[in-house]
Short mmCIF file of C-alpha atoms in Angstrom, two decimals:
data_model
loop_
_atom_site.label_atom_id
_atom_site.label_comp_id
_atom_site.label_asym_id
_atom_site.label_seq_id
_atom_site.Cartn_x
_atom_site.Cartn_y
_atom_site.Cartn_z
CA UNK A 171 -0.02 0.02 0.13
CA UNK A 172 2.58 2.41 1.06
CA UNK A 173 4.79 0.98 -1.86
CA UNK A 174 2.15 1.70 -4.31
CA UNK A 175 1.93 5.24 -2.95
CA UNK A 176 5.69 5.82 -3.19
CA UNK A 177 5.81 4.25 -6.55
CA UNK A 178 2.88 6.73 -7.76
CA UNK A 179 4.79 9.82 -6.45
CA UNK A 180 8.05 8.66 -7.88
CA UNK A 181 6.79 7.60 -11.24
CA UNK A 182 3.70 9.93 -11.90
CA UNK A 183 4.03 12.86 -9.29
CA UNK A 184 7.51 13.90 -9.50
CA UNK A 185 8.19 14.03 -13.32
CA UNK A 186 5.08 16.34 -13.69
CA UNK A 187 5.70 18.41 -10.84
CA UNK A 188 9.36 18.94 -11.91
CA UNK A 189 8.04 19.88 -15.50
CA UNK A 190 5.51 22.15 -13.96
CA UNK A 191 8.17 23.70 -11.54
CA UNK A 192 10.33 24.69 -14.57
CA UNK A 193 7.56 26.35 -16.14
CA UNK A 194 6.79 28.11 -12.85
CA UNK A 195 10.34 29.41 -12.64
CA UNK A 196 10.34 30.52 -16.32
CA UNK A 197 7.13 32.56 -15.45
CA UNK A 198 8.47 34.16 -12.27
CA UNK A 199 11.88 35.26 -13.03
CA UNK A 200 10.82 37.48 -16.03
CA UNK A 201 7.89 38.82 -14.31
CA UNK A 202 9.92 39.75 -11.24
CA UNK A 203 12.54 41.47 -13.14
CA UNK A 204 10.05 43.22 -15.46
CA UNK A 205 7.80 44.08 -12.76
CA UNK A 206 10.68 45.69 -10.71
CA UNK A 207 11.68 47.80 -13.88
CA UNK A 208 7.79 48.86 -14.39
CA UNK A 209 8.06 49.67 -10.79
CA UNK A 210 11.11 51.73 -11.16
CA UNK A 211 10.00 53.57 -14.04
CA UNK A 212 6.39 54.36 -12.91
CA UNK A 213 7.33 55.24 -9.53
CA UNK A 214 9.97 57.80 -10.90
CA UNK A 215 7.40 59.22 -13.45
CA UNK A 216 4.88 59.70 -10.66
CA UNK A 217 7.53 61.45 -8.10
CA UNK A 218 9.56 63.24 -10.56
CA UNK A 219 7.76 63.52 -13.90
CA UNK A 220 5.93 66.14 -15.56
CA UNK A 221 2.06 66.37 -15.13
CA UNK A 222 1.31 64.26 -18.03
CA UNK A 223 3.91 61.51 -17.37
CA UNK A 224 2.76 61.66 -13.58
CA UNK A 225 -0.83 61.06 -14.65
CA UNK A 226 0.15 58.21 -16.86
CA UNK A 227 1.87 56.53 -13.92
CA UNK A 228 -1.09 57.16 -11.52
CA UNK A 229 -3.34 55.82 -13.87
CA UNK A 230 -1.23 52.68 -14.57
CA UNK A 231 -1.07 51.95 -10.93
CA UNK A 232 -4.85 52.68 -10.28
CA UNK A 233 -5.71 50.28 -13.03
CA UNK A 234 -3.52 47.30 -12.50
CA UNK A 235 -3.79 47.29 -8.77
CA UNK A 236 -7.35 47.73 -9.11
CA UNK A 237 -8.48 44.94 -11.32
CA UNK A 238 -8.47 41.67 -9.86
CA UNK A 239 -5.36 39.68 -11.16
CA UNK A 240 -7.60 36.68 -12.62
CA UNK A 241 -9.48 39.30 -14.85
CA UNK A 242 -6.30 40.90 -15.91
CA UNK A 243 -5.17 37.48 -17.23
CA UNK A 244 -8.52 36.97 -18.86
CA UNK A 245 -8.23 40.30 -20.83
CA UNK A 246 -4.63 39.57 -22.16
CA UNK A 247 -5.44 35.98 -23.22
CA UNK A 248 -8.96 35.72 -24.09
CA UNK A 249 -9.72 39.53 -24.88
CA UNK A 250 -6.90 40.63 -26.93
CA UNK A 251 -7.25 38.42 -29.72
CA UNK A 252 -10.53 40.26 -30.71
CA UNK A 253 -8.29 43.11 -31.45
CA UNK A 254 -6.06 40.94 -33.53
CA UNK A 255 -3.36 40.30 -30.74
CA UNK A 256 -2.56 36.78 -30.06
CA UNK A 257 -0.43 35.95 -27.12
CA UNK A 258 0.60 32.31 -26.08
CA UNK A 259 -0.67 31.30 -22.67
CA UNK A 260 2.93 31.65 -21.54
CA UNK A 261 3.29 35.34 -22.90
CA UNK A 262 -0.28 36.36 -21.70
CA UNK A 263 0.88 35.34 -18.12
CA UNK A 264 3.97 37.03 -18.07
CA UNK A 265 2.83 40.40 -19.29
CA UNK A 266 -0.01 40.14 -16.69
CA UNK A 267 2.12 39.19 -13.82
CA UNK A 268 4.89 41.79 -15.11
CA UNK A 269 2.35 44.70 -15.13
CA UNK A 270 0.23 43.80 -12.08
CA UNK A 271 3.44 43.29 -10.06
CA UNK A 272 5.14 46.58 -11.40
CA UNK A 273 2.08 48.40 -10.09
CA UNK A 274 2.67 47.12 -6.60
CA UNK A 275 6.54 47.52 -6.95
CA UNK A 276 5.56 51.14 -7.90
CA UNK A 277 4.07 51.99 -4.45
CA UNK A 278 6.96 50.57 -2.43
CA UNK A 279 9.57 52.43 -4.74
CA UNK A 280 7.62 55.60 -4.54
CA UNK A 281 7.71 55.39 -0.98
CA UNK A 282 11.32 55.07 -0.91
CA UNK A 283 11.86 57.79 -3.52
CA UNK A 284 10.21 60.29 -1.22
CA UNK A 285 12.13 59.31 1.81
CA UNK A 286 15.38 60.54 0.22
CA UNK A 287 16.47 63.82 1.87
CA UNK A 288 15.58 66.58 -0.40
CA UNK A 289 18.94 68.36 0.33
CA UNK A 290 20.79 65.81 -1.66
CA UNK A 291 18.71 66.98 -4.53
CA UNK A 292 19.91 70.68 -4.12
CA UNK A 293 23.44 69.26 -3.51
CA UNK A 294 23.22 67.56 -6.98
CA UNK A 295 21.81 70.55 -8.90
CA UNK A 296 24.46 72.71 -7.38
CA UNK A 297 27.41 70.70 -8.86
CA UNK A 298 25.37 70.89 -12.30
CA UNK A 299 23.44 67.62 -12.40
CA UNK A 300 20.46 67.60 -14.84
CA UNK A 301 17.09 66.48 -13.22
CA UNK A 302 17.70 63.05 -14.89
CA UNK A 303 21.21 62.62 -13.61
CA UNK A 304 20.12 63.57 -10.14
CA UNK A 305 17.29 60.70 -10.30
CA UNK A 306 19.63 58.30 -11.89
CA UNK A 307 22.94 58.93 -9.84
CA UNK A 308 21.77 60.13 -6.55
CA UNK A 309 18.16 59.25 -6.03
CA UNK A 310 17.58 55.75 -7.38
CA UNK A 311 20.63 54.25 -6.03
CA UNK A 312 19.40 55.06 -2.40
CA UNK A 313 16.10 54.58 -2.85
CA UNK A 314 16.23 51.10 -4.47
CA UNK A 315 18.26 50.03 -1.29
CA UNK A 316 15.46 51.44 0.97
CA UNK A 317 12.91 49.66 -1.13
CA UNK A 318 14.53 46.44 -1.31
CA UNK A 319 12.75 44.48 1.48
CA UNK A 320 9.39 45.61 0.27
CA UNK A 321 10.22 44.58 -3.31
CA UNK A 322 11.21 41.37 -2.27
CA UNK A 323 7.91 40.98 -0.29
CA UNK A 324 6.25 41.55 -3.77
CA UNK A 325 8.45 39.00 -5.42
CA UNK A 326 7.52 36.43 -2.86
CA UNK A 327 3.78 37.20 -3.50
CA UNK A 328 4.32 37.09 -7.26
CA UNK A 329 5.82 33.30 -6.78
CA UNK A 330 2.60 32.30 -5.52
CA UNK A 331 0.11 34.19 -7.76
CA UNK A 332 1.90 32.74 -10.70
CA UNK A 333 -0.19 29.61 -9.96
CA UNK A 334 -2.97 31.73 -11.65
CA UNK A 335 -1.22 31.09 -14.92
CA UNK A 336 -2.94 27.51 -15.44
CA UNK A 337 -6.35 29.41 -15.66
CA UNK A 338 -5.28 30.32 -19.34
CA UNK A 339 -3.76 26.86 -19.96
CA UNK A 340 -0.34 27.80 -19.15
CA UNK A 341 0.38 24.48 -17.39
CA UNK A 342 2.83 25.33 -14.44
CA UNK A 343 3.06 23.70 -11.17
CA UNK A 344 -0.26 24.15 -9.85
CA UNK A 345 -1.69 23.18 -13.25
CA UNK A 346 0.29 19.90 -13.35
CA UNK A 347 -0.86 19.21 -9.87
CA UNK A 348 -4.66 19.66 -10.69
CA UNK A 349 -4.13 17.37 -13.67
CA UNK A 350 -2.47 14.76 -11.56
CA UNK A 351 -4.89 15.07 -8.56
CA UNK A 352 -7.82 15.15 -10.97
CA UNK A 353 -6.97 11.84 -12.32
CA UNK A 354 -5.95 10.02 -9.23
CA UNK A 355 -8.19 11.76 -6.70
CA UNK A 356 -5.17 11.95 -4.42
CA UNK A 357 -5.67 15.70 -3.60
CA UNK A 358 -4.04 15.68 -0.37
CA UNK A 359 -0.83 13.72 -1.39
CA UNK A 360 -0.29 15.89 -4.70
CA UNK A 361 -1.19 19.54 -3.40
CA UNK A 362 0.91 18.79 -0.25
CA UNK A 363 3.83 18.19 -2.47
CA UNK A 364 2.93 21.22 -4.64
CA UNK A 365 2.59 23.34 -1.75
CA UNK A 366 6.14 22.05 -0.51
CA UNK A 367 7.56 23.14 -3.78
CA UNK A 368 6.28 26.68 -3.46
CA UNK A 369 7.56 26.65 0.04
CA UNK A 370 10.99 25.70 -1.37
CA UNK A 371 10.75 28.49 -4.24
CA UNK A 372 9.87 31.13 -1.52
CA UNK A 373 12.81 30.08 0.79
CA UNK A 374 15.26 30.23 -2.24
CA UNK A 375 13.83 33.75 -3.23
CA UNK A 376 14.19 34.81 0.53
CA UNK A 377 17.60 33.47 0.65
CA UNK A 378 18.54 35.33 -2.62
CA UNK A 379 16.98 38.75 -1.28
CA UNK A 380 18.68 38.58 1.77
CA UNK A 381 22.05 38.33 0.10
CA UNK A 382 21.06 41.21 -2.08
CA UNK A 383 20.41 43.23 0.83
CA UNK A 384 23.79 42.29 2.58
CA UNK A 385 25.42 42.94 -0.73
CA UNK A 386 24.31 46.19 -1.29
CA UNK A 387 24.34 47.05 2.19
CA UNK A 388 26.36 50.31 3.05
CA UNK A 389 26.89 52.42 6.34
CA UNK A 390 23.83 54.49 6.83
CA UNK A 391 21.56 51.99 4.92
CA UNK A 392 21.96 48.98 6.92
CA UNK A 393 18.61 47.07 7.46
CA UNK A 394 18.55 47.33 11.31
CA UNK A 395 18.33 43.83 12.93
CA UNK A 396 15.50 43.21 14.92
CA UNK B 124 39.90 93.34 -22.32
CA UNK B 125 38.68 92.50 -18.99
CA UNK B 126 40.47 93.81 -15.99
CA UNK B 127 40.45 92.63 -12.17
CA UNK B 128 38.29 95.69 -11.48
CA UNK B 129 35.52 94.24 -13.28
CA UNK B 130 33.14 92.23 -11.15
CA UNK B 131 33.06 88.51 -11.80
CA UNK B 132 29.51 88.08 -10.36
CA UNK B 133 26.67 90.53 -10.62
CA UNK B 134 23.52 90.14 -9.11
CA UNK B 135 20.94 92.92 -10.27
CA UNK B 136 17.74 93.64 -8.67
CA UNK B 137 16.75 90.15 -7.57
CA UNK B 138 13.24 89.94 -6.08
CA UNK B 139 11.59 86.80 -4.78
CA UNK B 140 8.45 86.17 -3.29
CA UNK B 141 6.73 83.08 -2.09
CA UNK B 142 3.07 83.74 -2.40
CA UNK B 143 2.32 86.95 -0.87
CA UNK B 144 5.39 86.71 1.32
CA UNK B 145 8.21 88.72 -0.34
CA UNK B 146 11.59 87.27 0.68
CA UNK B 147 14.00 89.26 -1.22
CA UNK B 148 13.26 93.06 -2.36
CA UNK B 149 15.15 94.17 -5.27
CA UNK B 150 18.61 92.93 -3.89
CA UNK B 151 21.75 94.08 -5.92
CA UNK B 152 25.38 92.70 -5.15
CA UNK B 153 28.63 92.47 -7.33
CA UNK B 154 31.77 90.87 -6.39
CA UNK B 155 35.11 91.06 -7.87
CA UNK B 156 37.75 88.24 -8.32
CA UNK B 157 39.23 87.20 -5.08
CA UNK B 158 36.85 89.13 -2.88
CA UNK B 159 35.12 87.88 0.25
CA UNK B 160 31.68 89.11 1.10
CA UNK B 161 30.00 87.97 4.12
CA UNK B 162 26.36 88.45 4.53
CA UNK B 163 25.01 88.69 8.10
CA UNK B 164 21.53 89.30 9.74
CA UNK B 165 18.70 87.84 11.58
CA UNK B 166 17.40 84.54 10.51
CA UNK B 167 14.52 84.55 8.22
CA UNK B 168 16.28 87.91 6.73
CA UNK B 169 16.64 86.33 3.23
CA UNK B 170 20.37 85.56 3.44
CA UNK B 171 19.91 81.72 2.50
CA UNK B 172 17.44 82.40 -0.29
CA UNK B 173 19.47 85.00 -1.66
CA UNK B 174 22.56 82.62 -2.05
CA UNK B 175 20.05 80.16 -3.48
CA UNK B 176 18.95 82.58 -6.10
CA UNK B 177 22.46 83.21 -7.17
CA UNK B 178 22.87 79.73 -8.73
CA UNK B 179 19.08 79.33 -9.24
CA UNK B 180 18.19 76.75 -6.84
CA UNK B 181 15.51 79.28 -6.00
CA UNK B 182 14.43 80.87 -9.13
CA UNK B 183 14.20 84.60 -8.66
CA UNK B 184 10.94 86.48 -9.75
CA UNK B 185 12.69 89.14 -11.11
CA UNK B 186 16.39 90.24 -11.67
CA UNK B 187 19.38 88.92 -13.16
CA UNK B 188 22.46 86.98 -12.56
CA UNK B 189 25.86 87.72 -14.48
CA UNK B 190 28.68 85.46 -14.19
CA UNK B 191 32.09 86.53 -15.88
CA UNK B 192 30.12 89.06 -18.40
CA UNK B 193 27.58 86.29 -19.18
CA UNK B 194 24.19 86.82 -18.10
CA UNK B 195 22.42 83.49 -17.24
CA UNK B 196 19.36 82.76 -18.99
CA UNK B 197 17.53 80.53 -16.59
CA UNK B 198 14.95 78.95 -18.94
CA UNK B 199 17.98 77.47 -20.65
CA UNK B 200 18.30 74.24 -18.74
CA UNK B 201 21.85 73.56 -20.18
CA UNK B 202 22.94 77.05 -19.49
CA UNK B 203 21.51 76.51 -15.72
CA UNK B 204 23.70 73.45 -15.45
CA UNK B 205 26.79 75.32 -16.74
CA UNK B 206 26.28 78.12 -14.56
CA UNK B 207 25.61 75.97 -11.54
CA UNK B 208 28.73 74.15 -11.99
CA UNK B 209 30.93 77.12 -12.00
CA UNK B 210 29.19 78.29 -8.75
CA UNK B 211 30.25 76.21 -5.72
CA UNK B 212 27.52 75.90 -3.31
CA UNK B 213 28.30 74.89 0.55
CA UNK B 214 25.13 74.29 2.39
CA UNK B 215 24.44 74.43 6.18
CA UNK B 216 23.70 70.58 6.28
CA UNK B 217 26.18 69.35 3.89
CA UNK B 218 23.84 67.61 1.38
CA UNK B 219 26.54 64.85 0.56
CA UNK B 220 25.29 61.96 -1.13
CA UNK B 221 24.61 59.24 1.41
CA UNK B 222 25.27 56.26 -0.57
CA UNK B 223 28.81 57.27 -1.70
CA UNK B 224 32.05 57.32 0.06
CA UNK B 225 33.67 60.58 0.62
CA UNK B 226 35.97 59.96 -2.34
CA UNK B 227 33.17 59.09 -4.79
CA UNK B 228 31.06 62.06 -3.48
CA UNK B 229 34.16 64.39 -4.73
CA UNK B 230 34.44 62.36 -7.92
CA UNK B 231 30.99 62.16 -9.30
CA UNK B 232 30.53 65.58 -10.32
CA UNK B 233 33.75 65.52 -12.34
CA UNK B 234 32.91 62.13 -13.85
CA UNK B 235 29.12 62.86 -14.67
CA UNK B 236 29.08 66.56 -15.23
CA UNK B 237 32.42 67.32 -16.58
CA UNK B 238 32.97 64.16 -18.36
CA UNK B 239 36.27 63.43 -16.83
CA UNK B 240 38.08 59.83 -17.03
CA UNK B 241 37.62 57.90 -13.79
CA UNK B 242 41.25 57.77 -12.95
CA UNK B 243 41.87 61.43 -13.45
CA UNK B 244 38.91 62.38 -11.34
CA UNK B 245 40.01 59.90 -8.78
CA UNK B 246 43.55 61.65 -8.46
CA UNK B 247 41.63 65.13 -8.38
CA UNK B 248 39.40 63.94 -5.92
CA UNK B 249 42.11 62.65 -3.53
CA UNK B 250 44.00 66.07 -4.19
CA UNK B 251 41.13 67.84 -3.07
CA UNK B 252 40.52 65.67 0.08
CA UNK B 253 44.06 66.05 0.95
CA UNK B 254 43.59 69.87 0.84
CA UNK B 255 40.73 69.62 3.30
CA UNK B 256 42.79 67.26 5.43
CA UNK B 257 40.60 64.28 4.74
CA UNK B 258 42.94 62.02 2.54
CA UNK B 259 42.75 59.20 5.10
CA UNK B 260 38.96 59.27 5.23
CA UNK B 261 38.50 58.85 1.56
CA UNK B 262 36.86 55.40 1.96
CA UNK B 263 34.47 56.39 4.60
CA UNK B 264 30.58 57.04 4.02
CA UNK B 265 28.85 60.02 5.26
CA UNK B 266 27.16 57.94 7.94
CA UNK B 267 30.66 57.41 9.43
CA UNK B 268 32.05 60.92 9.42
CA UNK B 269 31.46 63.77 12.06
CA UNK B 270 29.62 67.02 11.13
CA UNK B 271 32.97 68.82 10.38
CA UNK B 272 34.48 66.02 8.14
CA UNK B 273 31.15 65.93 6.25
CA UNK B 274 31.21 69.63 5.61
CA UNK B 275 35.02 69.49 4.44
CA UNK B 276 34.02 66.97 1.99
CA UNK B 277 31.38 68.89 0.60
CA UNK B 278 33.89 71.67 0.20
CA UNK B 279 36.08 69.24 -1.47
CA UNK B 280 33.23 68.24 -3.72
CA UNK B 281 32.53 71.99 -4.78
CA UNK B 282 36.21 72.71 -5.22
CA UNK B 283 36.69 69.60 -7.62
CA UNK B 284 34.33 71.41 -10.05
CA UNK B 285 36.94 74.33 -10.25
CA UNK B 286 34.25 76.97 -9.40
CA UNK B 287 34.74 80.67 -10.38
CA UNK B 288 32.75 81.74 -7.11
CA UNK B 289 31.87 79.79 -4.02
CA UNK B 290 28.58 80.43 -2.10
CA UNK B 291 28.57 79.39 1.61
CA UNK B 292 25.29 79.13 3.21
CA UNK B 293 25.96 79.13 7.05
CA UNK B 294 28.67 76.40 6.68
CA UNK B 295 29.20 75.91 10.44
CA UNK B 296 25.75 76.49 11.80
CA UNK B 297 24.90 72.76 11.99
CA UNK B 298 28.25 71.83 13.38
CA UNK B 299 28.97 70.98 17.20
CA UNK B 300 31.02 74.03 18.67
CA UNK B 301 34.27 71.97 18.72
CA UNK B 302 34.04 71.18 15.12
CA UNK B 303 33.47 74.73 13.88
CA UNK B 304 37.25 75.45 13.81
CA UNK B 305 38.17 72.80 11.30
CA UNK B 306 35.71 74.06 8.83
CA UNK B 307 36.53 77.71 9.23
CA UNK B 308 40.26 77.08 8.86
CA UNK B 309 39.60 75.29 5.66
CA UNK B 310 37.33 78.33 4.25
CA UNK B 311 40.00 80.61 5.69
CA UNK B 312 42.86 78.79 3.54
CA UNK B 313 40.26 79.33 0.66
CA UNK B 314 40.27 82.90 1.08
CA UNK B 315 44.14 83.12 1.22
CA UNK B 316 44.42 80.88 -1.96
CA UNK B 317 42.33 83.82 -3.61
CA UNK B 318 38.89 82.06 -3.90
CA UNK B 319 36.04 84.39 -4.63
CA UNK B 320 33.15 83.83 -2.01
CA UNK B 321 30.02 84.96 -0.58
CA UNK B 322 29.19 83.69 2.70
CA UNK B 323 26.16 83.87 4.86
CA UNK B 324 26.98 83.17 8.73
CA UNK B 325 26.34 83.84 12.33
CA UNK B 326 29.98 83.82 13.35
CA UNK B 327 30.72 87.39 13.79
CA UNK B 328 34.38 86.98 14.70
CA UNK B 329 35.06 84.75 11.93
CA UNK B 330 33.17 87.22 9.45
CA UNK B 331 34.93 90.04 10.54
CA UNK B 332 38.42 88.58 10.18
CA UNK B 333 37.74 86.96 6.76
CA UNK B 334 35.52 89.55 4.89
CA UNK B 335 36.52 92.31 2.69
CA UNK B 336 32.87 93.69 2.96
CA UNK B 337 30.07 92.90 5.38
CA UNK B 338 26.66 93.13 4.05
CA UNK B 339 23.99 93.07 6.64
CA UNK B 340 20.60 91.92 5.42
CA UNK B 341 17.16 92.38 7.00
CA UNK B 342 13.72 91.57 5.96
CA UNK B 343 14.93 90.72 2.52
CA UNK B 344 16.84 93.87 1.76
CA UNK B 345 20.43 94.91 2.22
CA UNK B 346 20.24 97.37 4.94
CA UNK B 347 24.10 98.22 5.08
CA UNK B 348 27.22 97.30 3.55
CA UNK B 349 30.96 98.15 4.13
CA UNK B 350 34.24 96.89 5.25
CA UNK B 351 34.29 95.28 8.74
CA UNK B 352 36.15 98.09 10.24
CA UNK B 353 33.57 100.78 9.11
CA UNK B 354 30.67 98.68 10.18
CA UNK B 355 31.86 97.24 13.39
CA UNK B 356 34.17 100.02 14.73
CA UNK B 357 33.80 101.05 18.43
CA UNK B 358 31.00 103.56 18.44
CA UNK B 359 29.75 103.05 15.04
CA UNK B 360 26.08 103.62 15.00
CA UNK B 361 25.25 100.85 12.56
CA UNK B 362 22.64 98.51 12.53
CA UNK B 363 25.29 95.81 11.90
CA UNK B 364 27.10 96.74 15.38
CA UNK B 365 23.84 96.64 17.08
CA UNK B 366 22.99 93.08 15.68
CA UNK B 367 26.47 91.74 16.50
CA UNK B 368 26.46 93.18 20.00
CA UNK B 369 23.11 91.30 20.76
CA UNK B 370 24.57 87.97 19.33
CA UNK B 371 27.63 88.61 21.58
CA UNK B 372 25.50 89.08 24.62
CA UNK B 373 23.51 85.91 24.07
CA UNK B 374 26.98 84.12 24.00
CA UNK B 375 27.66 83.75 20.44
CA UNK B 376 31.16 84.86 20.55
#
């Protein structure tokens, strides 16, 4: 009995979940990177941009934080073909996750941008920096250090909401789990393993983010240890 | 042919209001190469705003700034950057870049604004840090430096840009009393080296010993100006002297 169970896990569950995990990683990594980029761009636009740019940034965040993620996913995958734009399940998912993640990242980064002492902006202008140079060389390097814990939090969250991709037939970890469980009715076993894989991914991400925080720590910007 | 008697910096009829509150009323000042002018006066009198209008960190409502014969057009962003890099500014609270070491703080302007090569910039930055006595602190971050050291780094940062004029906005006001001396001595050396400076300060003794001319500013107007000896002489019936006497009573100097 137990033997059967172990064989089922070894022969059916593990290969399928390995495949699914790989797809999940392929969804998460680019979405996290694009998300941070969108967050940096939109936050900078909202804090330092001209009125029009600022309005565009505010609208972006309002829409992409306001619409439920699943609805966004449906629009990109099922809705766009009506306008002649066809995205594969994978790309529809990456686009959705990147834009949604970017909207949340935007808030973390905006907060960090606002925390930078204004005097430094005057200091930068006084030596002849343009507005763009000031933002790129003075404000962002500091703001990103301050935003890192928050941005990390959003990436952890992204790892888990990437499971929604299976709703548009991008069969990643959760999707594989669903297929296996429906076939065998071993919901507890399969989803326990699926959950454990997510836990593992989150642990790895946490470790990487902590290393980044350490790597970029400089005196005056340490994260105070509780 | 320009001679040394022509002013290097001319500030003409500068006016600035914030809302209905007029901070500067038609202020004019000119300074020749190598001169040191010190602005004193009560807080809120417009000293800081005045200095900031000189390099357009605060945009004047009216009036003009002319540097070395060139009248600055503040709506031309490039010209504004060029003007600012020729005018060194020292702030009361240093405004160092917190994420950069002392060395990088001094280098960054040369690299990003003047387009210098990293190696040349590093050499020059080390020379400037040496000049303010901080060569051995080059790799420290602002959070690791004392107030006096931070202010000296900020002076090195301004000097590295080869400014024609330096503006010093109460450079010692945010410092602990025991740290004031080290910054004053750096400024004194600059003066001896021929640097043209306009400085706002509450350190009357320092002002007196350094200034070619003292400018007394109150309620956004230049009320008196003249040599320290004229304005501060025993028995001189000047506002400047009254003000300085009051500061001395409180225990300033």
